[in-house]
Tab-separated table of C-alpha atoms in Angstrom:
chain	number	residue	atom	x	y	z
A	1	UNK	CA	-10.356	-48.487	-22.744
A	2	UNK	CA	-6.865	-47.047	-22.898
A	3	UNK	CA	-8.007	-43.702	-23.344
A	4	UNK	CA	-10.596	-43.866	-20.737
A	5	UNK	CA	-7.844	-45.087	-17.932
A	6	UNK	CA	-5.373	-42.174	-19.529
A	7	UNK	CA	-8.238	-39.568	-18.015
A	8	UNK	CA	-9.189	-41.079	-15.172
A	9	UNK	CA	-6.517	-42.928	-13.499
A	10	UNK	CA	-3.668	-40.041	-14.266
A	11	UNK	CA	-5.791	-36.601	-14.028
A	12	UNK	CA	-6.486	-36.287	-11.126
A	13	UNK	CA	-8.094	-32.498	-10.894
A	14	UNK	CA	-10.659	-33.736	-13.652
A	15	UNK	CA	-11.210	-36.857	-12.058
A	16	UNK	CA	-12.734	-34.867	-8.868
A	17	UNK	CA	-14.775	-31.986	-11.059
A	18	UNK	CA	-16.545	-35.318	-12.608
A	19	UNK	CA	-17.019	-36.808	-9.399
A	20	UNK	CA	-18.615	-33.394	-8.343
A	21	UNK	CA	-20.903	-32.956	-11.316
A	22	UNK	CA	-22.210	-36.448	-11.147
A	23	UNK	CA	-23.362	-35.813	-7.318
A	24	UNK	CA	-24.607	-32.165	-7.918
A	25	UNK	CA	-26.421	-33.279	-11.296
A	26	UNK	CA	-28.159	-36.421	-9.656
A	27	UNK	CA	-29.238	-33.389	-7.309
A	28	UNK	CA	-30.483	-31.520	-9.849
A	29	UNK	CA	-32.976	-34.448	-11.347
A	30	UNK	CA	-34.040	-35.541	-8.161
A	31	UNK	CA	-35.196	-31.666	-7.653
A	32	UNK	CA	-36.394	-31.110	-10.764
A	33	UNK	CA	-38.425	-34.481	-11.007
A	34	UNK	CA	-39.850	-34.254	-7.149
A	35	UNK	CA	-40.449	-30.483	-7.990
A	36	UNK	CA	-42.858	-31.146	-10.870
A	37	UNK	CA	-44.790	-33.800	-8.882
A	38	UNK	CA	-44.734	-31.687	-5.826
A	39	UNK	CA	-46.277	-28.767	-7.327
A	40	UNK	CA	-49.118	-30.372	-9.380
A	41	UNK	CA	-49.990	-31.928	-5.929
A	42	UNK	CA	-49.742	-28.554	-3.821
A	43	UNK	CA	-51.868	-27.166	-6.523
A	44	UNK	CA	-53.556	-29.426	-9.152
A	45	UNK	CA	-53.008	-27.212	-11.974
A	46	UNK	CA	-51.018	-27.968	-14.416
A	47	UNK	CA	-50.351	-24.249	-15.420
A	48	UNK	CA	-48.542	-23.759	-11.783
A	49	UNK	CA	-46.237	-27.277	-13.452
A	50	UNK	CA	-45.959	-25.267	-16.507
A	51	UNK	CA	-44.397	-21.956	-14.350
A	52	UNK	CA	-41.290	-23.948	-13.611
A	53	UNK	CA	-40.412	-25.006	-16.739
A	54	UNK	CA	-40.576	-20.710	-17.725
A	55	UNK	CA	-38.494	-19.878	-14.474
A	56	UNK	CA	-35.895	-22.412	-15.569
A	57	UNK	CA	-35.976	-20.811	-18.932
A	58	UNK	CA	-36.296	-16.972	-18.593
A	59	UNK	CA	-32.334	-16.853	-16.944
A	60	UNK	CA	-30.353	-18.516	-19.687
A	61	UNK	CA	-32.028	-16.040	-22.404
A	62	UNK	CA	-31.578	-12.606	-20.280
A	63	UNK	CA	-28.169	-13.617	-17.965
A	64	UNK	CA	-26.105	-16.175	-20.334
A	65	UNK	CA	-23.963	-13.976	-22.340
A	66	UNK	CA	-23.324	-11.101	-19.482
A	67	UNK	CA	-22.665	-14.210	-16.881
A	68	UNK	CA	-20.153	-15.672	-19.569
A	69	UNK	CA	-18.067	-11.999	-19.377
A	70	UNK	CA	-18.023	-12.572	-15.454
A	71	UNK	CA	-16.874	-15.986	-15.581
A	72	UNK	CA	-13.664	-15.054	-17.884
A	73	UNK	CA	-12.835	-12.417	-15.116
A	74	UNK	CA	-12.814	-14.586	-11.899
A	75	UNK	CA	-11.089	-18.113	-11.149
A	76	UNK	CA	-13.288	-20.776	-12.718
A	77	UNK	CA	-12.688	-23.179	-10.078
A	78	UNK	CA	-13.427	-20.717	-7.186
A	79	UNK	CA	-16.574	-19.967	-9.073
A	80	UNK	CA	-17.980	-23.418	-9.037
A	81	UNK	CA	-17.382	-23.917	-5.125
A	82	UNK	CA	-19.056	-20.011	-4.907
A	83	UNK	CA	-22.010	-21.083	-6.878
A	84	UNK	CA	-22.237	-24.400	-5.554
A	85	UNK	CA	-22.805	-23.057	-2.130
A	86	UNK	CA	-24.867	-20.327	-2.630
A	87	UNK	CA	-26.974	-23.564	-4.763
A	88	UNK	CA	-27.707	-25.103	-1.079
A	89	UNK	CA	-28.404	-21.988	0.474
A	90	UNK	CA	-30.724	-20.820	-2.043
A	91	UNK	CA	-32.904	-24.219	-1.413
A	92	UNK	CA	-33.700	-23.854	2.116
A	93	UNK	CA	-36.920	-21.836	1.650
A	94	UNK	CA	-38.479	-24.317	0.130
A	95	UNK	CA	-38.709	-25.624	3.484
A	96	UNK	CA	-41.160	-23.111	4.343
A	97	UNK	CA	-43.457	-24.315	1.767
A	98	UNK	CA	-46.890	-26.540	2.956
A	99	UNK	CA	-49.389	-25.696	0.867
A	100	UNK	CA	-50.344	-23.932	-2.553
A	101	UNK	CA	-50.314	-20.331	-0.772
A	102	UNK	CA	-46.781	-20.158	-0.888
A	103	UNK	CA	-45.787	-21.378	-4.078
A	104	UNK	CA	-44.448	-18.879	-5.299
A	105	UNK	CA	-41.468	-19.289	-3.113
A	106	UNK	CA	-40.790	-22.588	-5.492
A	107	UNK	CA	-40.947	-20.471	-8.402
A	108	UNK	CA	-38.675	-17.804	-6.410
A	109	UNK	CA	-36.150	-20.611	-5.936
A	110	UNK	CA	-35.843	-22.246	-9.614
A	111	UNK	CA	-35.569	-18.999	-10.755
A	112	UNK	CA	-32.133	-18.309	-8.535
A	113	UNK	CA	-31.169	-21.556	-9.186
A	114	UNK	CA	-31.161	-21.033	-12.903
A	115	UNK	CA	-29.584	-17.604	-12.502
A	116	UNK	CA	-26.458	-19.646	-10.417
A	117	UNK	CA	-26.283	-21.724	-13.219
A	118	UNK	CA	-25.403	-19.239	-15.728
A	119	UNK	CA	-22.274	-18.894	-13.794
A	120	UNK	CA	-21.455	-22.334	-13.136
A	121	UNK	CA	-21.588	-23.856	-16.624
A	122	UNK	CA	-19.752	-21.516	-18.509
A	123	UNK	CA	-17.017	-22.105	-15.886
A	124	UNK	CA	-16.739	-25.918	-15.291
A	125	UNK	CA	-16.956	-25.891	-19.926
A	126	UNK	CA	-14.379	-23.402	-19.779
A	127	UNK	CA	-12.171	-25.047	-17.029
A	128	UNK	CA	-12.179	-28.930	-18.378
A	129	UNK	CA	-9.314	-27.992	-21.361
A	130	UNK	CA	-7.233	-26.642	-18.387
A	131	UNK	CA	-7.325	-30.236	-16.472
A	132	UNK	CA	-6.734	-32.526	-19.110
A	133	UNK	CA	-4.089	-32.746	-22.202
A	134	UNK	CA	-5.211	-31.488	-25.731
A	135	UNK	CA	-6.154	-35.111	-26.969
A	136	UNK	CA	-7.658	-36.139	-23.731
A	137	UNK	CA	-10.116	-33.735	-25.052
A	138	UNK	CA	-12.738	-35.397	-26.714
A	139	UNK	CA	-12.740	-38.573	-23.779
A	140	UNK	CA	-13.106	-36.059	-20.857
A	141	UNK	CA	-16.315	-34.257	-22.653
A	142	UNK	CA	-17.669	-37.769	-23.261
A	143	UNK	CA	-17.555	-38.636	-20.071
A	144	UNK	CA	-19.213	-35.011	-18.866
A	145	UNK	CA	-21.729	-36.493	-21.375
A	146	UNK	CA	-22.311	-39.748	-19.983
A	147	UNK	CA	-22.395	-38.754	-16.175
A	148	UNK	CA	-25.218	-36.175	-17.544
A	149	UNK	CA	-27.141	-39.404	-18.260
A	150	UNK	CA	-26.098	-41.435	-15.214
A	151	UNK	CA	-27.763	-38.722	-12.854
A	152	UNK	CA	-30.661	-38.297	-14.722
A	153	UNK	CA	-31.600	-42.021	-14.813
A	154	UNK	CA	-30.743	-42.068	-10.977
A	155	UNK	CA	-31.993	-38.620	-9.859
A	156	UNK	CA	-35.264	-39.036	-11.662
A	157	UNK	CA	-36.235	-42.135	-10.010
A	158	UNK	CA	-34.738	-40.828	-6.471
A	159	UNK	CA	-37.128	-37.163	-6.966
A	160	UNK	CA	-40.146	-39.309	-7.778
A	161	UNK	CA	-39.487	-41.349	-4.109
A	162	UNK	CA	-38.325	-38.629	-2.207
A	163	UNK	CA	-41.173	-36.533	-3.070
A	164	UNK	CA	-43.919	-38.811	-2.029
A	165	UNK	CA	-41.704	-39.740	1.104
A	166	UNK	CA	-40.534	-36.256	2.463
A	167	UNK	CA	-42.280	-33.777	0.020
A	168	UNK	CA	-40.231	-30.519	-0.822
A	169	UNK	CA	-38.616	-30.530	2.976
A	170	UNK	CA	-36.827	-33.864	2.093
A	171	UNK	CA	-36.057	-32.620	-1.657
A	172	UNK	CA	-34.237	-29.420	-0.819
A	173	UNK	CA	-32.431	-31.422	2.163
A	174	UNK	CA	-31.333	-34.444	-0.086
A	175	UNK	CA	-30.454	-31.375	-3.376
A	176	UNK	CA	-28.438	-29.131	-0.862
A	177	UNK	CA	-25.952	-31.866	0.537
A	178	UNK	CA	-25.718	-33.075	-3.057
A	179	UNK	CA	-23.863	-29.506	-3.418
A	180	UNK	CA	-22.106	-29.361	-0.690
A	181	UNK	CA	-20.194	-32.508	-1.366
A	182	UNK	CA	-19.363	-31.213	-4.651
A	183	UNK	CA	-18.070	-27.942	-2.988
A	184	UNK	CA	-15.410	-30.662	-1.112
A	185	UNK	CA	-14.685	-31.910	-4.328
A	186	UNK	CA	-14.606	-28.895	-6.195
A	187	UNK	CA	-11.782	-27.541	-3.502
A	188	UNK	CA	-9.273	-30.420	-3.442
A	189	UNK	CA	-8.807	-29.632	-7.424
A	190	UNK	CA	-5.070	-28.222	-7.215
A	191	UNK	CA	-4.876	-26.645	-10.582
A	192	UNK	CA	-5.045	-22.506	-10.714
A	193	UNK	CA	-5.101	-20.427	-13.522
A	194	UNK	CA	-3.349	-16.792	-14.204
A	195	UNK	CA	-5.903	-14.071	-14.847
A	196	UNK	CA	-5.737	-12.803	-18.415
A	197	UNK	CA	-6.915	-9.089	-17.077
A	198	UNK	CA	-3.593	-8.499	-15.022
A	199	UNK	CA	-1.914	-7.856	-18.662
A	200	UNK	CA	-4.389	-5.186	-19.253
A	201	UNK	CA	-4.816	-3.930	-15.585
A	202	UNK	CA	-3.460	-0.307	-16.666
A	203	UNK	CA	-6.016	-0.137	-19.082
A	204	UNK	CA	-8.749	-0.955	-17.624
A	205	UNK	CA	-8.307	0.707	-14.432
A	206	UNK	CA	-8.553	3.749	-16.983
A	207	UNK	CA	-12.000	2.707	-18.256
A	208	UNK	CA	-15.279	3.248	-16.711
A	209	UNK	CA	-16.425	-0.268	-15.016
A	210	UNK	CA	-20.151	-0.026	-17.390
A	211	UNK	CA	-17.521	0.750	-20.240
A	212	UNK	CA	-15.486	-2.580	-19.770
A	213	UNK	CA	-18.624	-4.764	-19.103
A	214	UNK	CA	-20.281	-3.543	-22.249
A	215	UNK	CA	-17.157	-3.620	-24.254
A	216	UNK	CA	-16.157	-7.577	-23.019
A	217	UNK	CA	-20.109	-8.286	-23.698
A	218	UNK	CA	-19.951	-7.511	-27.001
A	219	UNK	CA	-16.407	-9.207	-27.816
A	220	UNK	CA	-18.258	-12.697	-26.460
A	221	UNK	CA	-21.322	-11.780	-29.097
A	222	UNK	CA	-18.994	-11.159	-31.811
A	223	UNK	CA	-16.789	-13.992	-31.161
A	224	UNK	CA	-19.496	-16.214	-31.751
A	225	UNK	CA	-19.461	-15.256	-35.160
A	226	UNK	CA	-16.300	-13.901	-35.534
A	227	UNK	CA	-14.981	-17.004	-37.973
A	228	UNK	CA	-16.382	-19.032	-40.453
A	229	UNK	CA	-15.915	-22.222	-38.085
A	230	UNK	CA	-17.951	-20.129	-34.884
A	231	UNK	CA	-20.578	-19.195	-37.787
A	232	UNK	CA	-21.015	-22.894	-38.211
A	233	UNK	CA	-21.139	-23.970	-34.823
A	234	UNK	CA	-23.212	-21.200	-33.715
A	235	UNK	CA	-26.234	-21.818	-36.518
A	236	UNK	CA	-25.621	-25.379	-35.676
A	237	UNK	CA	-26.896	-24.809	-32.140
A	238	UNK	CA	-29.367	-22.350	-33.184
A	239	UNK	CA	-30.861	-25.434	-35.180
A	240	UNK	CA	-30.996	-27.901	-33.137
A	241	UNK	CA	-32.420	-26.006	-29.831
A	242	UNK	CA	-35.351	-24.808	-31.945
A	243	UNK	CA	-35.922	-28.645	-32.481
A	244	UNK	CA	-35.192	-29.558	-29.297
A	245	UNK	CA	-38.142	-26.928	-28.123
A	246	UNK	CA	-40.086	-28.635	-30.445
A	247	UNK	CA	-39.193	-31.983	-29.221
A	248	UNK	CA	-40.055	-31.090	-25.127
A	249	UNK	CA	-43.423	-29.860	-26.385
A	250	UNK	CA	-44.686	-32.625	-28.296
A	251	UNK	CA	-43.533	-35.386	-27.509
A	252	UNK	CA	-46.040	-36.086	-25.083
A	253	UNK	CA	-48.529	-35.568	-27.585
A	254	UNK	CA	-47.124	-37.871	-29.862
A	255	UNK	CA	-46.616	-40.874	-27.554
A	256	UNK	CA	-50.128	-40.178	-26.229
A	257	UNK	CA	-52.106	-39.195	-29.682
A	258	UNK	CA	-49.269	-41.341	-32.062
A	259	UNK	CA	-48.569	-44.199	-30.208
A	260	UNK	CA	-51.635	-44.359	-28.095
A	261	UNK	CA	-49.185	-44.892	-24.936
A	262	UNK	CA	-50.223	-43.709	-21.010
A	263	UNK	CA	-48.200	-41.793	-18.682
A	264	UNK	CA	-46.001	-44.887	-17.976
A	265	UNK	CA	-45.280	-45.394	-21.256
A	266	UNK	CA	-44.249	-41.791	-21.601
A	267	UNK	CA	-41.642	-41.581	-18.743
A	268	UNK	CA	-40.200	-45.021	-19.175
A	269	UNK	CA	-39.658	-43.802	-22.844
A	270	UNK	CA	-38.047	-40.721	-21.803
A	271	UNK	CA	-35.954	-42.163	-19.486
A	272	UNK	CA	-35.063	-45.104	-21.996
A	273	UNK	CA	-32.659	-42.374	-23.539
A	274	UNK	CA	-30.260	-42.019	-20.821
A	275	UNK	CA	-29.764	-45.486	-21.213
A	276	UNK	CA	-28.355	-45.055	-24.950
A	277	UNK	CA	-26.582	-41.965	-23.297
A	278	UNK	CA	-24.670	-44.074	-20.791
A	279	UNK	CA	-23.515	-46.922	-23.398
A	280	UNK	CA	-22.689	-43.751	-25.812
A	281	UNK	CA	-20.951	-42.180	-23.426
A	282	UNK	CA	-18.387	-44.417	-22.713
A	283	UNK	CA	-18.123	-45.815	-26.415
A	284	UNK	CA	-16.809	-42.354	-27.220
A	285	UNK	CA	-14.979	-41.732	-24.467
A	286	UNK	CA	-13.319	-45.063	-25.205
A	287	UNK	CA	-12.444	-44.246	-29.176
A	288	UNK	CA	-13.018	-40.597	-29.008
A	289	UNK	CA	-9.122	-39.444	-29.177
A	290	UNK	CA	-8.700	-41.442	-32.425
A	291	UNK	CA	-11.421	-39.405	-34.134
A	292	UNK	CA	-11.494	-35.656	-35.165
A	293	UNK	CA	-14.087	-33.651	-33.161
A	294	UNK	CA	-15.916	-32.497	-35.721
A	295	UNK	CA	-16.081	-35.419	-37.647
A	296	UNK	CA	-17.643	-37.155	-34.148
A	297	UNK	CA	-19.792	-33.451	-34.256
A	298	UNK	CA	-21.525	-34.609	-37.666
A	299	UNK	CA	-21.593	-37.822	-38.153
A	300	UNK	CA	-23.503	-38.048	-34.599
A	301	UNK	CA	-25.522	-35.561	-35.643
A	302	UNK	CA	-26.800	-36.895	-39.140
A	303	UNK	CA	-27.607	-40.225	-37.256
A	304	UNK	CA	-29.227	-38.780	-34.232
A	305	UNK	CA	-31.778	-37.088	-37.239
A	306	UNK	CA	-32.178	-39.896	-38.719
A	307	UNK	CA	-33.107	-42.066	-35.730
A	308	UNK	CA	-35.951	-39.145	-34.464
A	309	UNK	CA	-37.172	-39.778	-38.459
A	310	UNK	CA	-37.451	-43.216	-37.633
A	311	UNK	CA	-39.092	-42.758	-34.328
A	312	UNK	CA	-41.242	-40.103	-35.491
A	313	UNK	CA	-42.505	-41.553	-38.631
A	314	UNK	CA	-43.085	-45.306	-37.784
A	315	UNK	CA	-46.324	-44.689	-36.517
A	316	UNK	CA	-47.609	-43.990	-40.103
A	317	UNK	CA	-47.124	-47.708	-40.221
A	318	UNK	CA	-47.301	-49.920	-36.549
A	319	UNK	CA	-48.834	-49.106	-33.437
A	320	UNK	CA	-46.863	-50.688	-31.739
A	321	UNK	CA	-44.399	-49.134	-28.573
A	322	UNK	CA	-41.678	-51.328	-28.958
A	323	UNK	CA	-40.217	-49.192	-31.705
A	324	UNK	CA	-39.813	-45.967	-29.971
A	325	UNK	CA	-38.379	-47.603	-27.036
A	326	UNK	CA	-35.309	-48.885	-29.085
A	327	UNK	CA	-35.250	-45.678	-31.361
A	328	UNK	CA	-35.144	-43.758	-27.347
A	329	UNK	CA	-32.108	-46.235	-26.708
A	330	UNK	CA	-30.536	-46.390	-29.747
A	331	UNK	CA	-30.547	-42.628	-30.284
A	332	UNK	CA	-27.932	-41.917	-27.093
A	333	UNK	CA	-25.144	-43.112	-28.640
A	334	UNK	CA	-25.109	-40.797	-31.643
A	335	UNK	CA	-26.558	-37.857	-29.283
A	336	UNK	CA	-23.221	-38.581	-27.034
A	337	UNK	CA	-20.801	-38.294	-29.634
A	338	UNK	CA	-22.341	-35.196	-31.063
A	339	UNK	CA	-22.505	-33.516	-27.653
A	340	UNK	CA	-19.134	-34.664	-26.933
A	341	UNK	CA	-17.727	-33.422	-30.474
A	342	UNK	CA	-19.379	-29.644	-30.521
A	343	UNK	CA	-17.992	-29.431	-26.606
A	344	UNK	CA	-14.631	-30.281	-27.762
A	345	UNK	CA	-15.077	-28.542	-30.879
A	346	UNK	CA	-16.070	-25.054	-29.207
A	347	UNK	CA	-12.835	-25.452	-26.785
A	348	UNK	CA	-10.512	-25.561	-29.586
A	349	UNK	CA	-12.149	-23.061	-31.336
A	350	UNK	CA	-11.532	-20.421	-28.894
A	351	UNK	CA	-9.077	-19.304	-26.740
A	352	UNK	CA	-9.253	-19.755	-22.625
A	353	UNK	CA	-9.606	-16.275	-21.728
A	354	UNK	CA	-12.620	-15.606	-23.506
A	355	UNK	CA	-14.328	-19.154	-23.628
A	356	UNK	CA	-16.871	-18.314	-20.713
A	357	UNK	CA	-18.366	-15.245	-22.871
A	358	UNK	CA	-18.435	-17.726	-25.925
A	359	UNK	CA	-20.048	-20.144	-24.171
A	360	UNK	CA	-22.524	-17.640	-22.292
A	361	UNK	CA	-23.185	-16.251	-25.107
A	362	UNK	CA	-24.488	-19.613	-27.155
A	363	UNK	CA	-26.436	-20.367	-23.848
A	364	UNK	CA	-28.035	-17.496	-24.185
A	365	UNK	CA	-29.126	-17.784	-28.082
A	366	UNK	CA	-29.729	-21.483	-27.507
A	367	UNK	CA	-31.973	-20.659	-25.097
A	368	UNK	CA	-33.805	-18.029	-27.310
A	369	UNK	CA	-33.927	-20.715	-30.060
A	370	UNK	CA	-35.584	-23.155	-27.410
A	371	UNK	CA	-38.544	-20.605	-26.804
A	372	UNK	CA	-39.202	-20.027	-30.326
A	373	UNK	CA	-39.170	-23.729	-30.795
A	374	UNK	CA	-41.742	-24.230	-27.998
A	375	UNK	CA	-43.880	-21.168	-29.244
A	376	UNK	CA	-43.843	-22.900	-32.949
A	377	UNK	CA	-44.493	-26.330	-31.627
A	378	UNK	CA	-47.680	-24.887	-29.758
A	379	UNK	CA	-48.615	-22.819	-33.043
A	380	UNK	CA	-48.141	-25.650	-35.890
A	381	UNK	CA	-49.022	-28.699	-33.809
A	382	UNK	CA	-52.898	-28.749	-33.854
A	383	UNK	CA	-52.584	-26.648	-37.713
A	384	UNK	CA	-50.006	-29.115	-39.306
A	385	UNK	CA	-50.319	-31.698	-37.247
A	386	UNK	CA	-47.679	-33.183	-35.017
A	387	UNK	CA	-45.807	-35.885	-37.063
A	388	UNK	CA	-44.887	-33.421	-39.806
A	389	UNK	CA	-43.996	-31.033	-36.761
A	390	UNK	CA	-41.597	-33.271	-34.764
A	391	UNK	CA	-39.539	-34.276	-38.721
A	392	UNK	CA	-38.946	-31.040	-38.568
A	393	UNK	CA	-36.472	-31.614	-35.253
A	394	UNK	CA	-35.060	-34.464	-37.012
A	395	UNK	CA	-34.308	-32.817	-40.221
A	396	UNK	CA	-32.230	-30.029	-38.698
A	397	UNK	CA	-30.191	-32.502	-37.088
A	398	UNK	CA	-29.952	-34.369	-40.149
A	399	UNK	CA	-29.011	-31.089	-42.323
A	400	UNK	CA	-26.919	-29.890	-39.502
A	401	UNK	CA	-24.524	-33.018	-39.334
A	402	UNK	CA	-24.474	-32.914	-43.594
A	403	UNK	CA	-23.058	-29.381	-43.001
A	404	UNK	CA	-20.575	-29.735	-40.324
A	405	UNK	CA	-19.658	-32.737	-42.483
A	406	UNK	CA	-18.969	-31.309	-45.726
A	407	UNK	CA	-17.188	-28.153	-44.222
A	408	UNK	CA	-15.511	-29.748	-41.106
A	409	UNK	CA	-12.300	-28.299	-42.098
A	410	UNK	CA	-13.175	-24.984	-41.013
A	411	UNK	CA	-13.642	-26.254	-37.564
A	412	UNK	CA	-9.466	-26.836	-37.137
A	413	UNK	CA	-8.749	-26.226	-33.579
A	414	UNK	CA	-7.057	-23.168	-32.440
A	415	UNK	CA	-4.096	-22.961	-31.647
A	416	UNK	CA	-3.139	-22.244	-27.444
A	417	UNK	CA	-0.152	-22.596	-25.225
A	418	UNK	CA	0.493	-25.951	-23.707
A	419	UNK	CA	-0.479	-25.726	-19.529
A	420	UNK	CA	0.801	-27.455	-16.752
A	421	UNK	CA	-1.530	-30.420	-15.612
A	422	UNK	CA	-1.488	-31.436	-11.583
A	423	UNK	CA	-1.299	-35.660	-11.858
């Protein structure tokens, strides 16, 4: 636990930006969860459910990268309090909504929420190497991990109650103060960072302002394959978020046509995982400084493959739902370490003033990768069936974590001037 206490107990700026996600993450869940429900009873289709899900999606693939070029210009911490607020004020139209007529205001509102998002991530990834020291790495983004899972187990279950209590009125009331408290957290962080463009200033003030954005757009594309290590990383993501598009489309499917399970049994599956996340989380935020990054990157990800094998491919031989609800559990822990290890990973691997294009950028791809595993699942599922499908997910994981295994030595951090931290 000594590592844990080192990060909490003496960093104080990180210690709040946690605190912050936690509260504006539960938010998110308990919008997202009393969203879907909402909906489908405004409208009884299942098609109008299906339009969130797209407006969620169609940001990340058309803003990520350009968002990431912004995000390297301005000061990370003022951009989470910006985006943060405008968060709350973007919700209160959905207090206008009372019946199916005006749903498109929902779909009007997830779609600027996603847009803010582009923004925020980038920033808060890019802002977390500033706040803690170099080998307090790997236990801070284990601990972004495990909060991830925290709100989702308790924002989930608060959407579901809020939304047959207050309906969308009480939703966007409870989401928006969820924000604005982590605006008041976001502000009392003390640490400030010197803007990389005032060395080029003369430069640029000579350039045309399309010229620049274009130019620093392209410099986060090429980044992300700009070394062998950001080539390996960078498939490695492509990968895995064609499986995990696989993985959100059928795996209702499988627990109803596999397993034979309800809709119970489906979300008290699904939210078994952020169980495994929590205990994960903390394991590796626990041990996670006395372990390389990438070795935590692969060996997480070769197990989390081979526990989906084992989910996926029981079935062939019980019927029974036990099984997948310990696979669901079991599966955290490896799928915090890996998260925790690529975060850490991609931090080293790049360099603080251009980390928000780098990580735009692979939100953008990743999100690309996610449609065209959705649009495959939808294709092969009824042709191939969807057990052979769904090893697919499992196998790239499985490969994935072999690969960043055997070549983890191109993933050595790179090298950056010490900061100053704020106690």
């Amino acid at each position: 636990m000594k590592d844990l206490w080192g990060v909490l107990a003496r960093q104080r700026d990180y210690r709040l930006m946690l605190g912050a996600g936690l509260i504006s993450l539960t938010g998110d869940w308990l919008l997202r969860t009393g969203l879907a429900f909402q909906v489908y009873v405004l409208t009884g289709s299942t098609l109008a459910s299906g339009g969130l899900l797209l407006a969620s999606f169609v940001p990340p693939v058309l803003l990520g990268s350009l968002a990431g070029v912004f995000v390297d210009r301005w000061d990370r911490r003022t951009t989470m309090i910006v985006t943060n607020i405008l968060n709350a004020v973007v919700l209160l139209p959905l207090l206008a909504v009372r019946d199916e007529s005006a749903i498109w205001i929902v779909y009007c509102v997830v779609l600027a929420q996603s847009c803010l998002q582009q923004f925020f991530t980038p920033a808060e990834q890019s802002l977390v190497p500033a706040l803690v020291e170099s080998e307090q790495l790997v236990t801070a983004n284990a601990l972004n991990s495990q909060i991830r899972d925290i709100a989702r187990l308790v924002g989930a279950a608060l959407g579901g109650v809020l939304a047959a209590v207050g309906g969308l009125s009480l939703l966007a009331i409870a989401d928006a103060a969820t924000f604005l408290v982590a605006v008041a957290l976001v502000a009392g962080i003390r640490h400030r960072a010197a803007r990389h463009q005032e060395e080029q200033s003369a430069e640029q003030a000579a350039e045309g302002a399309i010229k620049r954005l274009k130019a620093e757009w392209t410099e986060g594309l090429r980044l992300c394959v700009g070394s062998a290590g950001m080539r390996l990383l960078f498939g490695f993501c492509i990968v895995t978020s064609v499986g995990e598009g696989v993985m959100s489309t059928l795996f209702a499917p499988f627990v109803s046509a596999e397993l034979g399970g309800d809709g119970k049994a489906y979300g008290l599956i699904v939210s078994s995982q952020a169980i495994g996340g929590i205990v994960g989380g903390l394991v590796a935020a626990s041990i996670g400084s006395r372990l390389p990054a990438a070795t935590m990157l692969g060996v997480g990800s070769l197990l989390f493959g081979l526990v989906d094998l084992t989910l996926f491919c029981y079935p062939l031989v019980s019927d029974s739902l036990i099984p997948a609800f310990v696979c669901m559990i079991v599966v955290g822990v490896p799928g915090a370490f890996t998260i925790a290890g690529l975060m850490t990973v991609l931090q080293r691997l790049t360099e603080d003033r251009i980390r928000g294009r780098v990580f735009g950028a692979i939100a953008a791809a990743e999100g690309v990768a996610v449609l065209a595993g959705i649009v495959t699942a939808g294709v092969l599922g009824d042709a191939v069936g969807i057990i052979p499908v769904l090893v697919f997910q499992g196998l790239g994981y499985v490969v994935g974590g072999l690969v960043i295994v055997s070549r983890r030595r191109t993933l050595a951090p790179h090298p950056e001037p010490a900061h100053h931290l704020s106690a």
